[in-house]
Coordinates of C-alpha atoms in Angstrom, one line a residue:
X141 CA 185.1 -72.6 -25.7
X142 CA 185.4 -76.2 -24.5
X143 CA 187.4 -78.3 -26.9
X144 CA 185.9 -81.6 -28.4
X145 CA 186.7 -84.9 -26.8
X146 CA 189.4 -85.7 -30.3
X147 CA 190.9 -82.3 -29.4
X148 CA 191.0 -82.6 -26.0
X149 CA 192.8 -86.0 -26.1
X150 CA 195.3 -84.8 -28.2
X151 CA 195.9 -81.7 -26.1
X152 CA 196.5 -83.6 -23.0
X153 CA 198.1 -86.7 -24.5
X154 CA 200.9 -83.8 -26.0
X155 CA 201.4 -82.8 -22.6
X156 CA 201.8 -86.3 -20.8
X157 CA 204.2 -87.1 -23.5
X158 CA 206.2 -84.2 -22.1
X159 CA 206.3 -86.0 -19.3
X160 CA 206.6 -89.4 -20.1
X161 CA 209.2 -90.1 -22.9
X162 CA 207.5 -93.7 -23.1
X163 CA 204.2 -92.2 -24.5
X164 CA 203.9 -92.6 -28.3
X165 CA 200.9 -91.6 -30.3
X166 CA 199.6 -93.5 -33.8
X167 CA 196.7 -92.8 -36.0
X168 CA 194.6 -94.2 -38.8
X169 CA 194.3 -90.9 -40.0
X170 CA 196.4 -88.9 -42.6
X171 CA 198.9 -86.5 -41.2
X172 CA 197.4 -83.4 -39.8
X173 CA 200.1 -80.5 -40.3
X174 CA 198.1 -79.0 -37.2
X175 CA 198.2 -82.0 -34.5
X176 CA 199.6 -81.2 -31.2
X177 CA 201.6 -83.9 -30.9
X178 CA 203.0 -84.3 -34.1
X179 CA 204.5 -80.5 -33.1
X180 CA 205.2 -81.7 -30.3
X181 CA 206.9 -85.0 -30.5
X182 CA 207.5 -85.7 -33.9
X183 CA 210.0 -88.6 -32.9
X184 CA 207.3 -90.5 -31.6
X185 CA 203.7 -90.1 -33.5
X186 CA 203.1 -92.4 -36.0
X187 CA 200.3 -91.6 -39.2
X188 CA 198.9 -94.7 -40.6
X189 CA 196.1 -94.2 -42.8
X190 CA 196.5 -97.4 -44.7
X191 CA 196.9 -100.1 -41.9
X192 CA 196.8 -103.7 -41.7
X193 CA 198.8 -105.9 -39.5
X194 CA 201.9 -103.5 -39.5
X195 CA 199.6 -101.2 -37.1
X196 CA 199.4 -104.3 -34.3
X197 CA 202.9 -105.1 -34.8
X198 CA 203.8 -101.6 -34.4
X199 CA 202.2 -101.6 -31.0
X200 CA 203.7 -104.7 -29.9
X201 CA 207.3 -103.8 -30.9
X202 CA 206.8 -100.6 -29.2
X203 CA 205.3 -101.9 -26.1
X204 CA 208.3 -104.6 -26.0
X205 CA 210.6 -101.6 -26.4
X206 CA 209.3 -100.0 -23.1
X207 CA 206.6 -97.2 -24.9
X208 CA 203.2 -97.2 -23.5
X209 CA 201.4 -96.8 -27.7
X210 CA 198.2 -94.6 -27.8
X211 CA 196.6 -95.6 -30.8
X212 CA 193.3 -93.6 -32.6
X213 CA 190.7 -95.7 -34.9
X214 CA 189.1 -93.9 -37.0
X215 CA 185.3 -95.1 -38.6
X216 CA 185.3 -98.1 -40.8
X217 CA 185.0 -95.7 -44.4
X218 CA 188.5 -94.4 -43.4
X219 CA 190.8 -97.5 -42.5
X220 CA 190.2 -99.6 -45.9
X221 CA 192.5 -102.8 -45.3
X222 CA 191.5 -103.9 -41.7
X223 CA 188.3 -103.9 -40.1
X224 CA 188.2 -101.3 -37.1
X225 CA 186.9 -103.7 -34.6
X226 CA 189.5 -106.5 -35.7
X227 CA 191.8 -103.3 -35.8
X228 CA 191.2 -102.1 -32.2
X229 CA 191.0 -105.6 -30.3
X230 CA 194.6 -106.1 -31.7
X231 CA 196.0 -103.5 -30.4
X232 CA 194.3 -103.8 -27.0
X233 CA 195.1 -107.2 -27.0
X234 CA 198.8 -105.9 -27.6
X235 CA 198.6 -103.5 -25.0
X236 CA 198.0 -100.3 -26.4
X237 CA 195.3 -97.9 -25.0
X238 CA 192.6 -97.5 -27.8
X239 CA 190.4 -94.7 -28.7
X240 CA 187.3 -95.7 -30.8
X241 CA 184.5 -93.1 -32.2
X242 CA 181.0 -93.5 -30.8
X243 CA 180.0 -95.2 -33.5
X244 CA 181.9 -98.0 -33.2
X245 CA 179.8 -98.4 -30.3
X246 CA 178.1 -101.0 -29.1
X247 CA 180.1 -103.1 -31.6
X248 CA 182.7 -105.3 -29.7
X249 CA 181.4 -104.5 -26.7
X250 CA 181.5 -107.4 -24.7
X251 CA 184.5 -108.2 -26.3
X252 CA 185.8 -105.4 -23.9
X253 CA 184.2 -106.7 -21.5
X254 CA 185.5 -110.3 -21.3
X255 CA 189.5 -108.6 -21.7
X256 CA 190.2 -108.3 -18.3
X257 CA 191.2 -105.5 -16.7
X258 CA 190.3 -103.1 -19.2
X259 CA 189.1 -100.0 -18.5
X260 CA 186.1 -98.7 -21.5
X261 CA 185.7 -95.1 -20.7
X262 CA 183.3 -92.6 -22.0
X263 CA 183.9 -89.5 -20.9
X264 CA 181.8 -86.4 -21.2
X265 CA 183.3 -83.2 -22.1
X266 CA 187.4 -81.8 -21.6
X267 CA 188.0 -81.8 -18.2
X268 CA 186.7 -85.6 -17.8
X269 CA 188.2 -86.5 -21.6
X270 CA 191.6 -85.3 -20.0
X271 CA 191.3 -86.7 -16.4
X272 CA 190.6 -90.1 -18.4
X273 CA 193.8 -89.6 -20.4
X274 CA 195.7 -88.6 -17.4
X275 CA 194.1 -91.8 -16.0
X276 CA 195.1 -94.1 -18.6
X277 CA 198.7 -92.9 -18.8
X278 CA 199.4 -93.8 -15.2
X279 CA 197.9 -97.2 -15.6
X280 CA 200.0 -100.2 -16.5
X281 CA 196.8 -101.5 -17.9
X282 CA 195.6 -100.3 -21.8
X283 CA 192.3 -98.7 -21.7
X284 CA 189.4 -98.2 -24.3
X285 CA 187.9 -94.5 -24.7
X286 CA 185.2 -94.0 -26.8
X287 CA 185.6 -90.1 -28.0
X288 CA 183.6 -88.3 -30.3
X289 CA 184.2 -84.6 -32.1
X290 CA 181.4 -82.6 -30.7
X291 CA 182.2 -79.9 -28.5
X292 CA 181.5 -81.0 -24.4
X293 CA 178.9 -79.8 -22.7
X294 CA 181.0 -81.1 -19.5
X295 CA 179.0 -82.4 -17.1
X296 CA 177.1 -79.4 -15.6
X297 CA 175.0 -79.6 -12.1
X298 CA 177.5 -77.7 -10.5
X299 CA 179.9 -81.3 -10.4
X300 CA 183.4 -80.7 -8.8
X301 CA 185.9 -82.1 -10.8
X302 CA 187.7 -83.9 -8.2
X303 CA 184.9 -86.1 -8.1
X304 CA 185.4 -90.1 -8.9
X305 CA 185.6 -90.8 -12.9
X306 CA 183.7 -94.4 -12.0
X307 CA 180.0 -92.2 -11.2
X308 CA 179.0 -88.9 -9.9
X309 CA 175.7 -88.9 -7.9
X310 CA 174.0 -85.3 -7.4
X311 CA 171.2 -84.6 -5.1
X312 CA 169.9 -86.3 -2.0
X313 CA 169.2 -89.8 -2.2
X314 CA 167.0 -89.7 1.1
X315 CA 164.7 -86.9 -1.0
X316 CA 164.4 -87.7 -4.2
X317 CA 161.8 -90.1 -5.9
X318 CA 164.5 -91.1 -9.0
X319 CA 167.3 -90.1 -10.3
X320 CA 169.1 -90.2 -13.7
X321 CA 171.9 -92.2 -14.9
X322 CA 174.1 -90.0 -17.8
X323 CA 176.4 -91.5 -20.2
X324 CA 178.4 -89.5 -23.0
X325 CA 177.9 -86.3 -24.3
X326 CA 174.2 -86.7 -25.8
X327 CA 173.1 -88.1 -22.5
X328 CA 174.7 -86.0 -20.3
X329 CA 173.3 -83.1 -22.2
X330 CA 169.2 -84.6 -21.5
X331 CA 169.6 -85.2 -18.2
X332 CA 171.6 -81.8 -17.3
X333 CA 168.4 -80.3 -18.7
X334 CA 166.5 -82.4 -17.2
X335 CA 167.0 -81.5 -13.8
X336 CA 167.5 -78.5 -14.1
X337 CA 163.6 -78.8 -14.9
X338 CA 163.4 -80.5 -12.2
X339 CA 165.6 -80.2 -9.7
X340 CA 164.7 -82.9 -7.3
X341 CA 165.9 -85.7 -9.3
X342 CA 169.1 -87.6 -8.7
X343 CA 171.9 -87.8 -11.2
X344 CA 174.3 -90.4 -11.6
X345 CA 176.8 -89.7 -14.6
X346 CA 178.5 -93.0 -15.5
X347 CA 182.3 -93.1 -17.6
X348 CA 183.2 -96.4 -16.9
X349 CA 181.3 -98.8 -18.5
X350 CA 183.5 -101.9 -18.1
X351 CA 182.6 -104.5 -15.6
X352 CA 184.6 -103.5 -13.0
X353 CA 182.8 -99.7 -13.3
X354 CA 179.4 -100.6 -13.4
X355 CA 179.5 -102.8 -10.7
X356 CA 180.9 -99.8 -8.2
X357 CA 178.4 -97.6 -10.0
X358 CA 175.7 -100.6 -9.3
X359 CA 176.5 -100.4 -5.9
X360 CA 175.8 -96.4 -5.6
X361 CA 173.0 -96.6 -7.5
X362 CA 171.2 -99.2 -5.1
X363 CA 171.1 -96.2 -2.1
X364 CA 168.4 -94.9 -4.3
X365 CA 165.0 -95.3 -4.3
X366 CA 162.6 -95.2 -7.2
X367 CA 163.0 -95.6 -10.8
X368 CA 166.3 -95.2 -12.9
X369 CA 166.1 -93.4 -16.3
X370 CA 169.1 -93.8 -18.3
X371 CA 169.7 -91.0 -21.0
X372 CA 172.1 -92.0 -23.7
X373 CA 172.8 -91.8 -27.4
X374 CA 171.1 -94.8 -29.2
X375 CA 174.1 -96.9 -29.7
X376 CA 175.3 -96.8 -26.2
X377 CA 171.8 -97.2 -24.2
X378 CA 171.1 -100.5 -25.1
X379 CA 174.0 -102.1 -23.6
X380 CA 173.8 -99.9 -20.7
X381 CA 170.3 -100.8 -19.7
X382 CA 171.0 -104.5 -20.2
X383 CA 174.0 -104.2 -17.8
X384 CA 172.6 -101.8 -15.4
X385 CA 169.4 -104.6 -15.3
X386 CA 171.4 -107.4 -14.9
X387 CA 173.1 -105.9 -11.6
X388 CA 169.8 -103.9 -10.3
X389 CA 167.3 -107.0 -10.5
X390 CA 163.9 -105.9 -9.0
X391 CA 164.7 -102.0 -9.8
X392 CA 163.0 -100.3 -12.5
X393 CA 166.1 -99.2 -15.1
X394 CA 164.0 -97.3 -18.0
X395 CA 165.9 -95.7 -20.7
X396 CA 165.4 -92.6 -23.0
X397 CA 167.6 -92.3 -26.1
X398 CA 169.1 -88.5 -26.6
X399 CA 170.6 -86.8 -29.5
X400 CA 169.3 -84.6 -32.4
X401 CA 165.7 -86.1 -33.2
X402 CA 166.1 -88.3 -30.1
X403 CA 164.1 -88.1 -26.5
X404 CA 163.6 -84.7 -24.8
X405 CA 163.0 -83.4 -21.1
X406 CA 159.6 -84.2 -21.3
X407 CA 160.3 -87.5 -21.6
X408 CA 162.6 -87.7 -19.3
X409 CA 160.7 -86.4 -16.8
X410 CA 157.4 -88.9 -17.6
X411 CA 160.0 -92.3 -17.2
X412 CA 160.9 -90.8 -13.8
X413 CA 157.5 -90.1 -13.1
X414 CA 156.4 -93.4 -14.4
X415 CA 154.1 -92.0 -16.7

């Protein structure tokens, strides 16, 4: 069984620390006696379930020492003294890479946006969760990841996993009438079994969501004809549609909210229709 995005992190974070001496891990959350890393490396993960500004200075100390700091936020009812967004803007800001539940999603999002040269990832399922981490490790850049506990459904459609993290497009551009753009694990999900209801529609599955990715992605996207339907979780489509629109003027960019209670194929398949 596919491991969760948190799991996954933490399973390939251990083994890039193995590595890469430099690679230190700190959480918000209380010690867990089963963490990979702790096991691992116990020399260099930090627990820090009551933060405040010691968790920034932390980060910068260690980043002035020569570490490259991973650092997890947990949801705003688990870190008490410091707000999580104030939390994880520090610590980018400081250079640490940053991982952030979904549902700190969309808030600060274009505060991402505006730091320069930082990657926002959201990956779907292990094998893109660990690519990303890979990723992030060799960068001299920190990076945000937005990573949830669900098991992945990875991305499906047959996708080969050497393919670019930045967008995958499926199908042929040249035959189909629209395609769908995937983001996260509730999206991906929808549109996987979307097309495999229909299996003439394209499918773009976006992780990078910062400017610098959804401009490439923007580009891609523009071979194809016909209307857009982006499926993502409720908190993450809104911002994607407004940047999608912004770069695709003229194009149709609809969007169809997925998770438990959310859109379903059907609906799916009446936005590409245009129904």
């Amino acid at each position: 069984m596919s491991l969760c995005a948190r799991d996954a992190f933490r399973a390939e974070l251990t083994a890039v620390a193995g590595r890469d001496g430099r690679v230190v891990c700190l959480e918000t959350l209380p010690r867990d006696k089963d963490h990979p890393f702790a096991a691992a490396h116990p020399d260099r993960f930090f627990s820090l379930p009551n933060v405040g500004s010691v968790l920034t200075q932390m980060v910068t100390g260690l980043g002035a020492a020569g570490f490259r700091p991973f650092v997890v936020v947990t949801s705003g009812a688990e870190v008490r003294t410091t707000a999580p967004r104030s939390l994880w803007r520090d610590c980018l800001e400081a250079g640490a890479t940053v991982v952030v539940p979904p549902e700190n999603f969309p808030d600060g999002y274009d505060e991402v946006r505006r730091m320069s040269g930082v990657p926002l990832a959201v990956p779907c399922g292990e094998q893109e969760t660990r690519a990303v981490v890979r990723q992030a490790a060799r960068s001299a850049r920190p990076h945000c990841l937005v990573l949830g506990e669900r098991a992945g459904a990875g991305r499906g459609d047959g996708a080969e996993s050497g393919a670019p993290l930045s967008s995958l497009a499926l199908g042929d551009p040249e035959a189909a009438c629209a395609r769908l753009i995937s983001v996260g694990e509730a999206g991906t999900r929808l549109a996987v079994a979307a097309r495999a209801a229909s299996p003439g529609l394209g499918h773009a599955h976006l992780v990078y969501l910062d400017d610098a990715g959804l401009s490439a992605a923007a580009v891609e996207l523009a071979r194809w004809p016909g209307t857009s339907v982006v499926t993502a979780a409720p908190r993450m489509l809104d911002p994607v549609l407004r940047e999608l629109r912004s770069r695709m003027p003229g194009r149709a960019v609809l969007g169809v909210p997925a998770g438990a209670g959310r859109g379903d194929v059907a609906q799916v398949l009446a936005a590409a229709a245009g129904d």
